[in-house]
Structure formats: structure tokens, C-alpha cells
JSON list of C-alpha atoms in Angstrom, two decimals:
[
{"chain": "A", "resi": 1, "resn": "UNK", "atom": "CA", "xyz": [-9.14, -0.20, 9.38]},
{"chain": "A", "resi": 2, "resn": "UNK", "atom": "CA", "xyz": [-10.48, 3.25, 10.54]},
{"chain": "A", "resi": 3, "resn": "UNK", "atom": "CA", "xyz": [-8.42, 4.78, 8.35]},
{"chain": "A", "resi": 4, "resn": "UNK", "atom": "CA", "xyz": [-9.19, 2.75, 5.20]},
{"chain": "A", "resi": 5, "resn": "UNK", "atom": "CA", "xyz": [-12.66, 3.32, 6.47]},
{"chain": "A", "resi": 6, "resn": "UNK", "atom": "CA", "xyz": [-12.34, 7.33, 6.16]},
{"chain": "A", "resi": 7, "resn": "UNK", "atom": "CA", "xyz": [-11.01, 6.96, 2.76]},
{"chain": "A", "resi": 8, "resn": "UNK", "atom": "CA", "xyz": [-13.28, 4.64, 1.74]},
{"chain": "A", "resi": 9, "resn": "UNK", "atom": "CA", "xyz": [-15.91, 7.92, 2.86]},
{"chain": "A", "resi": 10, "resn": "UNK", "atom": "CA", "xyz": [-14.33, 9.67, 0.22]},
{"chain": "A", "resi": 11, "resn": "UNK", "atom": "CA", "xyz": [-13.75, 6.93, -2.61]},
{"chain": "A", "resi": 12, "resn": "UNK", "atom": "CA", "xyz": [-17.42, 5.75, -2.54]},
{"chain": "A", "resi": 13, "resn": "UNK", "atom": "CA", "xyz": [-19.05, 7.62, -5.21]},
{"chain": "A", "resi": 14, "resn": "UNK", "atom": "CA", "xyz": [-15.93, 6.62, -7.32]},
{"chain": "A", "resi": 15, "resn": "UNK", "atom": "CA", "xyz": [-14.51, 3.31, -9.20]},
{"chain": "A", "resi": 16, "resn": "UNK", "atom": "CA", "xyz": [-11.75, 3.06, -6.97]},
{"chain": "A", "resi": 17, "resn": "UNK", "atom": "CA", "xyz": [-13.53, 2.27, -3.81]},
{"chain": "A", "resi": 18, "resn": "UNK", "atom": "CA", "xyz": [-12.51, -1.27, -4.56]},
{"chain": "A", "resi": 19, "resn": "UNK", "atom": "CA", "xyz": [-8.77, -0.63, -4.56]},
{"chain": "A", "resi": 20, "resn": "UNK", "atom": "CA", "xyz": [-9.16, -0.44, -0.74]},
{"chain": "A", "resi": 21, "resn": "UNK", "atom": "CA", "xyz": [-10.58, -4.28, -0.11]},
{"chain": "A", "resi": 22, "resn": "UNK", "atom": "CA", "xyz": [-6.43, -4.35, 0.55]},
{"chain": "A", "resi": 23, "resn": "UNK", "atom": "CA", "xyz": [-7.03, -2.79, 4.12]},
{"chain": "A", "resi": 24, "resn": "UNK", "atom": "CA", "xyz": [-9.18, -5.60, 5.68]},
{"chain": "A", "resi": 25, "resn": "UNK", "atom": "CA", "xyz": [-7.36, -8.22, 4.17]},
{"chain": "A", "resi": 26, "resn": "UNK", "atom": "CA", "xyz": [-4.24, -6.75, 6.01]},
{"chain": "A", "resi": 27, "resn": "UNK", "atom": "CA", "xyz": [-5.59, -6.24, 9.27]},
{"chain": "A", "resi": 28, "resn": "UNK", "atom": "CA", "xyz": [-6.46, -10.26, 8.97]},
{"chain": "A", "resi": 29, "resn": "UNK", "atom": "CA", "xyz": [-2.82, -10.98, 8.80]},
{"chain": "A", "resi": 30, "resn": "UNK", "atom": "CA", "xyz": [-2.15, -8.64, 11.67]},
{"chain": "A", "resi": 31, "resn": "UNK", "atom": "CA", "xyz": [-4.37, -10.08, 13.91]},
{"chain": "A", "resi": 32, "resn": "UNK", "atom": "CA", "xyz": [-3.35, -13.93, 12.76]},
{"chain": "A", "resi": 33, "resn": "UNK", "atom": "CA", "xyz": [0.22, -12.63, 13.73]},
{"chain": "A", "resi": 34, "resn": "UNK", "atom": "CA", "xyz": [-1.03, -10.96, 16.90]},
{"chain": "A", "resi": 35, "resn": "UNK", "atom": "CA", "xyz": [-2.20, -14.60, 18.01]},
{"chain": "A", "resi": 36, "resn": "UNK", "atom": "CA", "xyz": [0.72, -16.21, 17.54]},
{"chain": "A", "resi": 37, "resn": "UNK", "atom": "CA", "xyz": [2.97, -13.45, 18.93]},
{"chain": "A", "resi": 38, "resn": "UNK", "atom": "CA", "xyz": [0.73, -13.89, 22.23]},
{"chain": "A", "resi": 39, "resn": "UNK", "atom": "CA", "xyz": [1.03, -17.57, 22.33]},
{"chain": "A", "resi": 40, "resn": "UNK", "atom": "CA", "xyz": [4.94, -17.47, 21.43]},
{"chain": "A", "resi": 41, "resn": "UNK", "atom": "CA", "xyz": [5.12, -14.83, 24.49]},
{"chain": "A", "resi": 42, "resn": "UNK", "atom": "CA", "xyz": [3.75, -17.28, 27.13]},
{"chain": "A", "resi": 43, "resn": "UNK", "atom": "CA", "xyz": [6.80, -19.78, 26.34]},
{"chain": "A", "resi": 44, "resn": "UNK", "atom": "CA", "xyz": [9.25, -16.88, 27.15]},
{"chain": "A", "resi": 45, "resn": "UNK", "atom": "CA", "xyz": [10.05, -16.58, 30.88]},
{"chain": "A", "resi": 46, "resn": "UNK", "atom": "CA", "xyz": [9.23, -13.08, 32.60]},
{"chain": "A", "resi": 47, "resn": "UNK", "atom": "CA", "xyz": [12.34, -11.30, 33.74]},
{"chain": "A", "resi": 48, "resn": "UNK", "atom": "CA", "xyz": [12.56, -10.75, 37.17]},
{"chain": "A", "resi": 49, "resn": "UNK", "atom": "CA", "xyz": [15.69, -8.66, 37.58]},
{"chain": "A", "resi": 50, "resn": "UNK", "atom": "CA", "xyz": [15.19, -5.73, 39.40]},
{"chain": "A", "resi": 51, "resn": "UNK", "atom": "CA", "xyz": [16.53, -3.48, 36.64]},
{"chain": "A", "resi": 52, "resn": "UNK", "atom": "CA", "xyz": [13.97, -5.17, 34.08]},
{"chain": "A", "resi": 53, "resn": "UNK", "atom": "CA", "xyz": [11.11, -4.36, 36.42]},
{"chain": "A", "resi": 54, "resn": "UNK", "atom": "CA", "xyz": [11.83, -0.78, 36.09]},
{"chain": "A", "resi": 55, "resn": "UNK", "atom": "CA", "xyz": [11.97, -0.69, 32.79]},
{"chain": "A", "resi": 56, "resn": "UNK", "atom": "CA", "xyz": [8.87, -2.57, 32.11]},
{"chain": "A", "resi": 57, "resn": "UNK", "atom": "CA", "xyz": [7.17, 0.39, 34.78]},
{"chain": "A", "resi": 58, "resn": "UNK", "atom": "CA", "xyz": [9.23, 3.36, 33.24]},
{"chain": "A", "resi": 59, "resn": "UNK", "atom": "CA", "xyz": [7.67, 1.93, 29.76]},
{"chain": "A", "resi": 60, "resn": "UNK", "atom": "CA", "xyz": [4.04, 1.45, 31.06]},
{"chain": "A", "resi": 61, "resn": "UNK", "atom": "CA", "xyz": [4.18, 4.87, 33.22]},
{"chain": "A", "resi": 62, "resn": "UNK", "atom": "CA", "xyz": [5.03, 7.12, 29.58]},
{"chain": "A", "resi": 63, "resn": "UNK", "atom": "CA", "xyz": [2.49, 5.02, 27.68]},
{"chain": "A", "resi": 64, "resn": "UNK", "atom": "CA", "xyz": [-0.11, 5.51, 29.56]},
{"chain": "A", "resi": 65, "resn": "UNK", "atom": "CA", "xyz": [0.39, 9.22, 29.86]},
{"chain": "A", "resi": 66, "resn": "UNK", "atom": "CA", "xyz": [1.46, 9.25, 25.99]},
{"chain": "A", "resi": 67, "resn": "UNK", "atom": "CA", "xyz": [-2.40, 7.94, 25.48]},
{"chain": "A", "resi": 68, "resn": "UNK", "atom": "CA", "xyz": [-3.58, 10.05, 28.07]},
{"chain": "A", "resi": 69, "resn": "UNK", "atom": "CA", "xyz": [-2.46, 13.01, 25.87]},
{"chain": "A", "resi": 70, "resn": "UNK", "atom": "CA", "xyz": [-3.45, 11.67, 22.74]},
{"chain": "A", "resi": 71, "resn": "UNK", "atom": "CA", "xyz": [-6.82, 11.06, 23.97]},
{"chain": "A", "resi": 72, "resn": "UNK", "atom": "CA", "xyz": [-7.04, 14.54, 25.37]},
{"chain": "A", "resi": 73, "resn": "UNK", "atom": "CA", "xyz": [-5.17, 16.14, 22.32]},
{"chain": "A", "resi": 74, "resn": "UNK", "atom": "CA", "xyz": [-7.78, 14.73, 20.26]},
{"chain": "A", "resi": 75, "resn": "UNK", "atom": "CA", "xyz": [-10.96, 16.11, 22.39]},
{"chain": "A", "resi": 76, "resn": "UNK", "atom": "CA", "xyz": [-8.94, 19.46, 22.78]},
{"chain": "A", "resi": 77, "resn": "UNK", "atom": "CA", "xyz": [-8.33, 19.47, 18.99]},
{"chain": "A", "resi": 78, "resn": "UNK", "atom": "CA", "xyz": [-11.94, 18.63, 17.50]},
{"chain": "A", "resi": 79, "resn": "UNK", "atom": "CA", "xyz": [-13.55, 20.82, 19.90]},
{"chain": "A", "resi": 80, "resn": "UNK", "atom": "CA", "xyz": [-11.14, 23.83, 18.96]},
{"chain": "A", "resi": 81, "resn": "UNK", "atom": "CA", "xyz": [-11.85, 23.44, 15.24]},
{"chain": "A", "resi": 82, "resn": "UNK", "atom": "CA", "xyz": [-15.44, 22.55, 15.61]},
{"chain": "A", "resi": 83, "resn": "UNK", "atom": "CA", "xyz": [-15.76, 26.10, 18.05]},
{"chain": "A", "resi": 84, "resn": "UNK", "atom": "CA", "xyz": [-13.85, 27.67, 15.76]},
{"chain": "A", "resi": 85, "resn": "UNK", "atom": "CA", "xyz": [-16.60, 27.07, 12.82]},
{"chain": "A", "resi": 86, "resn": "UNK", "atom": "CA", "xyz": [-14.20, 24.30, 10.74]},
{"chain": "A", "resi": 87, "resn": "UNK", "atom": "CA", "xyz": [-16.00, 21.12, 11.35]},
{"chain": "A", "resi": 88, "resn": "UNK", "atom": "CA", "xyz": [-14.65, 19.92, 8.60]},
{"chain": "A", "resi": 89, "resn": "UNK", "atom": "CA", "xyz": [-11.23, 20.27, 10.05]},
{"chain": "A", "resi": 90, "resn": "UNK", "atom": "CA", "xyz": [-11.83, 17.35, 12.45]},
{"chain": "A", "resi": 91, "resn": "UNK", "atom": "CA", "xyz": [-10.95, 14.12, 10.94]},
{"chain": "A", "resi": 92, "resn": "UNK", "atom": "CA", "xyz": [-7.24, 15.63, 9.96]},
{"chain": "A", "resi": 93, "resn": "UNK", "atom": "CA", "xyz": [-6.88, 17.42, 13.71]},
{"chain": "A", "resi": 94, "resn": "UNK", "atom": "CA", "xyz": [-7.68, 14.00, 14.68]},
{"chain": "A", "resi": 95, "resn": "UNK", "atom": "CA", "xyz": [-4.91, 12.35, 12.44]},
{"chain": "A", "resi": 96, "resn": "UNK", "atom": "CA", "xyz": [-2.17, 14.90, 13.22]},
{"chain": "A", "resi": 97, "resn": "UNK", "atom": "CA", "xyz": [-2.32, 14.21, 16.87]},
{"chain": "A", "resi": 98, "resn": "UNK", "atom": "CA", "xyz": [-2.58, 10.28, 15.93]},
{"chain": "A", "resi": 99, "resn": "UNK", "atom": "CA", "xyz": [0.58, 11.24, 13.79]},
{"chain": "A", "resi": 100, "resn": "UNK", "atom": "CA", "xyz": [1.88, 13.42, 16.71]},
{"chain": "A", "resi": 101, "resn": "UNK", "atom": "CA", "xyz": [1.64, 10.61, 19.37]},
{"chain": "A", "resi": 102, "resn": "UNK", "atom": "CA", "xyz": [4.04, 8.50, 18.30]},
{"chain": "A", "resi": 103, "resn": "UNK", "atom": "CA", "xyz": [7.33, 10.67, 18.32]},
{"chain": "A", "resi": 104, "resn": "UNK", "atom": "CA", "xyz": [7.31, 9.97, 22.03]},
{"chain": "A", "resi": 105, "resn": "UNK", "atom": "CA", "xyz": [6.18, 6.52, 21.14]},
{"chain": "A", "resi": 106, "resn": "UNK", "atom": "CA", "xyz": [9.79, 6.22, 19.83]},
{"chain": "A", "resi": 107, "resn": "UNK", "atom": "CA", "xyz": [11.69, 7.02, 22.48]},
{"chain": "A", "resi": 108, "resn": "UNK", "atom": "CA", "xyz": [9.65, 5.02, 25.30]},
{"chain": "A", "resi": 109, "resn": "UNK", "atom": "CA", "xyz": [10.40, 1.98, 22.87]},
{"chain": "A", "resi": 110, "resn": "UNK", "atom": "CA", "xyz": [13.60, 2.86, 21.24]},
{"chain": "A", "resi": 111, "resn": "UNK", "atom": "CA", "xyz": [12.29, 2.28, 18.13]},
{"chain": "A", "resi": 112, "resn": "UNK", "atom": "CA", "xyz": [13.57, 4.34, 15.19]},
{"chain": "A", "resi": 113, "resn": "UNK", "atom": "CA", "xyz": [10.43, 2.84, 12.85]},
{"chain": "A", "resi": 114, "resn": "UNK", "atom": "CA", "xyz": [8.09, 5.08, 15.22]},
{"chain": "A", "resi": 115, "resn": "UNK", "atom": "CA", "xyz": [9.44, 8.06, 13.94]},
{"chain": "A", "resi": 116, "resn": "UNK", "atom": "CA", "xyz": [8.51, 7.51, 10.28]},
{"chain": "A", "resi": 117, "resn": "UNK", "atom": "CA", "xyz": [5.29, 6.41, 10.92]},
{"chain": "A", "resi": 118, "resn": "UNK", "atom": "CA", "xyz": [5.07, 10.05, 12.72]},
{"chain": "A", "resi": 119, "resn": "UNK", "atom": "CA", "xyz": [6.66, 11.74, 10.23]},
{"chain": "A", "resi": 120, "resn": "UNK", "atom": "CA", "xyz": [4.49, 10.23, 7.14]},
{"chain": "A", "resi": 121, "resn": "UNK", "atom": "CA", "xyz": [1.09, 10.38, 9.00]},
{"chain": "A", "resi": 122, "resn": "UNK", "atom": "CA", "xyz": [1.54, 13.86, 10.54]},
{"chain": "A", "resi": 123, "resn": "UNK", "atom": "CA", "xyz": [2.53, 15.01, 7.02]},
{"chain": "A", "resi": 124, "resn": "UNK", "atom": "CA", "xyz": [-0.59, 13.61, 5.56]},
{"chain": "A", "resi": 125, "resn": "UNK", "atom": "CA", "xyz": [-2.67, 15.57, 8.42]},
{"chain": "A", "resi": 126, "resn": "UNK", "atom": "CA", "xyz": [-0.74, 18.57, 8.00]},
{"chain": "A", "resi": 127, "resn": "UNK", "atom": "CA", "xyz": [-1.35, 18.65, 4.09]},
{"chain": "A", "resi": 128, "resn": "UNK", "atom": "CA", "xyz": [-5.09, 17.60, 4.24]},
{"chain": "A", "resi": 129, "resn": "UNK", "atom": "CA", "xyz": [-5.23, 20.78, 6.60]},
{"chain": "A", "resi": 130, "resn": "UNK", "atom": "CA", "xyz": [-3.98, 23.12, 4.12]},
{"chain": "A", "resi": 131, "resn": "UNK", "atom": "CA", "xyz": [-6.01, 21.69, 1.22]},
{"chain": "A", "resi": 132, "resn": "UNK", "atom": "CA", "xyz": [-9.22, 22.00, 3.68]},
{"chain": "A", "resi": 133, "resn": "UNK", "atom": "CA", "xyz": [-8.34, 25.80, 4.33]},
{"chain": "A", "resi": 134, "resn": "UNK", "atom": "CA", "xyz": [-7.47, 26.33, 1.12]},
{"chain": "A", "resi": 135, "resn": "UNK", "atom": "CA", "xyz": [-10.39, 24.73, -0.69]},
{"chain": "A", "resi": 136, "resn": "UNK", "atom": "CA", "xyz": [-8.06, 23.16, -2.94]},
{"chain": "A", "resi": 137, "resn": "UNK", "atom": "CA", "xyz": [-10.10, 19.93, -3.66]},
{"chain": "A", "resi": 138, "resn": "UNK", "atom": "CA", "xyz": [-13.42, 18.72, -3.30]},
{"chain": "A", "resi": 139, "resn": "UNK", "atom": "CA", "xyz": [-13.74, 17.33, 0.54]},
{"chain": "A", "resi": 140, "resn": "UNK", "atom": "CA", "xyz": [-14.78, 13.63, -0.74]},
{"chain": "A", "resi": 141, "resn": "UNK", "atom": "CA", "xyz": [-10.78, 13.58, -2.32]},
{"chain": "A", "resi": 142, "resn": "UNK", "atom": "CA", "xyz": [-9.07, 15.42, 0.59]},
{"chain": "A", "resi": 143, "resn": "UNK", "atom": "CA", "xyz": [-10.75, 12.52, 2.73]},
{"chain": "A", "resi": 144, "resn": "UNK", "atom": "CA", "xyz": [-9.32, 9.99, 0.66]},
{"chain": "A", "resi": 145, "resn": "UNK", "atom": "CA", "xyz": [-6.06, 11.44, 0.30]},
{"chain": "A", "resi": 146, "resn": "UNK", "atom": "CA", "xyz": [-5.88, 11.77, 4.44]},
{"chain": "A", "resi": 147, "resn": "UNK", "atom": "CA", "xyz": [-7.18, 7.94, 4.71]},
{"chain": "A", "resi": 148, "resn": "UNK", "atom": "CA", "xyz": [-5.24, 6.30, 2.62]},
{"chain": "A", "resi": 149, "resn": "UNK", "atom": "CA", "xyz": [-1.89, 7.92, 3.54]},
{"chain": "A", "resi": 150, "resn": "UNK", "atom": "CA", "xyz": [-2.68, 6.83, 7.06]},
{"chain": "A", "resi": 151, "resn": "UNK", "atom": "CA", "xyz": [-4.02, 3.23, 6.15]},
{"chain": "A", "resi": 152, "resn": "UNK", "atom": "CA", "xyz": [-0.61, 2.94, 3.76]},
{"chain": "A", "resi": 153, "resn": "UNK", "atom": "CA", "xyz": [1.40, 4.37, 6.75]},
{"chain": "A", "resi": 154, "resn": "UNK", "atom": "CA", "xyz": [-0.19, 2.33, 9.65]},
{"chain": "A", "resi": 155, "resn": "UNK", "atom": "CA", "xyz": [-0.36, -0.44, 7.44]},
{"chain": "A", "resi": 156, "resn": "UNK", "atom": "CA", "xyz": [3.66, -0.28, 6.69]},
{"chain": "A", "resi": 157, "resn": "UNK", "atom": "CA", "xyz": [4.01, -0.17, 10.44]},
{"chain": "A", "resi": 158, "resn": "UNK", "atom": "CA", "xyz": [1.96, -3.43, 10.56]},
{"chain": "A", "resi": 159, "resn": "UNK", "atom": "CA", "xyz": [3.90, -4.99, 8.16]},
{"chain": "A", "resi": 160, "resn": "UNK", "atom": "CA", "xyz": [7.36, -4.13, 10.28]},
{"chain": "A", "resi": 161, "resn": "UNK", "atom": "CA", "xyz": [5.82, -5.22, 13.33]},
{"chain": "A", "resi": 162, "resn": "UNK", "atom": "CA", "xyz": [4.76, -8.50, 11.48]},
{"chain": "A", "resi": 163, "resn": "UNK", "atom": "CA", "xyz": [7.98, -8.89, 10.24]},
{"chain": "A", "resi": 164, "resn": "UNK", "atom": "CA", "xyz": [9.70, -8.58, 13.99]},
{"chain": "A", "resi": 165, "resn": "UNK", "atom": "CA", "xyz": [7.16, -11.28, 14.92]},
{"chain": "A", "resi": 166, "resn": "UNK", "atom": "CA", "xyz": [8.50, -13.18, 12.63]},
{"chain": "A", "resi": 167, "resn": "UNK", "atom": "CA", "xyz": [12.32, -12.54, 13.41]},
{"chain": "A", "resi": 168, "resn": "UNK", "atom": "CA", "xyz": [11.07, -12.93, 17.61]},
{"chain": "A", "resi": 169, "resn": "UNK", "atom": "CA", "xyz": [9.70, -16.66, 16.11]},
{"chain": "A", "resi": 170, "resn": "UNK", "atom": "CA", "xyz": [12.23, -18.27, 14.45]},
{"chain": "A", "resi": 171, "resn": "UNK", "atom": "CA", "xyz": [15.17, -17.23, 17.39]}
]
């Protein structure tokens, strides 16, 4: 929704705000599915082998330091550009270390699917850079551009994870 929010920034002023009505509707279905995921999780018994247990704290240790670093990326990164005299710069800084986050987020999960979502929304920040520095569209459209690739991408990442719900469900 943040996303589609940003590019909804830059689509106001136009006809095609509309188009983006999509993006809420979505997040509904991912938070219906959320639900049920959590209530389908409290039938499954908790693994208590010892091996299990360190996985589960292996996982939770690199996550939390994996958003430790985003969250710190992100203050490092607006404050650089901001200092730097690019305020403008800050909503795609933001977004590439958003995209950059979840490389690691593939191998703490072993999830292959994390590193296209990387791949696709740090290309979208990368490119929204350049067309910032280069003044090669009005600010309004480059905001667009960088919010919907990222609602498109985060929303195709919903829609796997919605789809492994589904998978977890009927097993």
C-alpha cells in the first residue's frame, strides 16, 4: 500500500490515478489470507527437535539484524542524499535499500522468489535514480514509475505468498 500510495503522489493530477484502486483491493486479500494462514498455523504442532530449535533461532537472529540494517540503511541513505542537497533522491534511496534487503532475505529463508522481488524492485530504484539525476522526466512521473514498479513487484510477491498459503491449506 505505501508504494501504491507514492505512485498514486505522482498519478494524481492525471486520469490514471484510478488504475491504482487495484492496490487496496489486493492488500484485502492479503490480509484475509494472513488470517487464515494464522489460524491454520495454530492446528500445526511446534517442533521441538533440537535441530528445529536452531533453525527457528539461526532464522530469527539474521532477520532481525537483516531489519536492523534496513532500518539503518534507510536513515543512513535519506540523510546522505538529503546532506548532499538531493532531497528529491529520498523516496528511491529508500526503495533501493527496501529492494536491497531482501537478497539476504533469500538465503535466511531459502527462498529463490526473494531474489526477484530484489532484483525487480532494486532495478526500479536504481532507474528512478538515474532519471532523478538526469532530469529525464518530470518528478510527478518518475514517482509513479518508482511506485508502481514496487506495488506490481511487492504485490507479485503477495500473490506467491498467497498462493503457498494456499498449497500449506489444502496438505
Amino acid at each position: 500500500m505505501i508504494w501504491a500510495g507514492v505512485a498514486f503522489g505522482g498519478l494524481r493530477e492525471t486520469g490514471y490515478a484510478w488504475l491504482l484502486a487495484i492496490f487496496p483491493l489486493l492488500s484485502i486479500v492479503f490480509f484475509v489470507k494472513g488470517i487464515a494462514l494464522f489460524k491454520m498455523a495454530k492446528g500445526i504442532p511446534v517442533s521441538t527437535s533440537e535441530t528445529d530449535k536452531a533453525e527457528q533461532k539461526r532464522i530469527g537472529k539474521w532477520f532481525g539484524i537483516t531489519f536492523g540494517a534496513e532500518a539503518l540503511g534507510i536513515f543512513i541513505g535519506i540523510n546522505l542524499v538529503v546532506n548532499l542537497g538531493y532531497p528529491e533522491l529520498t523516496l528511491p534511496v529508500m526503495a533501493l535499500v527496501v529492494g536491497l534487503h531482501f537478497y539476504p532475505m533469500a538465503k535466511i529463508f531459502k527462498r529463490s522468489v526473494d531474489y526477484y522481488l530484489a532484483t525487480f524492485s532494486t532495478l526500479f530504484a536504481l532507474c528512478s535514480i538515474v532519471f532523478t539525476l538526469r532530469k529525464m522526466m518530470p518528478a510527478n512521473y518518475i514517482l509513479a514509475f518508482l511506485g508502481i514498479g514496487l506495488a506490481v513487484t511487492t504485490s507479485c510477491y503477495g500473490l506467491y505468498m498467497a498462493r503457498q498459503a494456499t498449497k500449506w491449506s489444502n496438505n
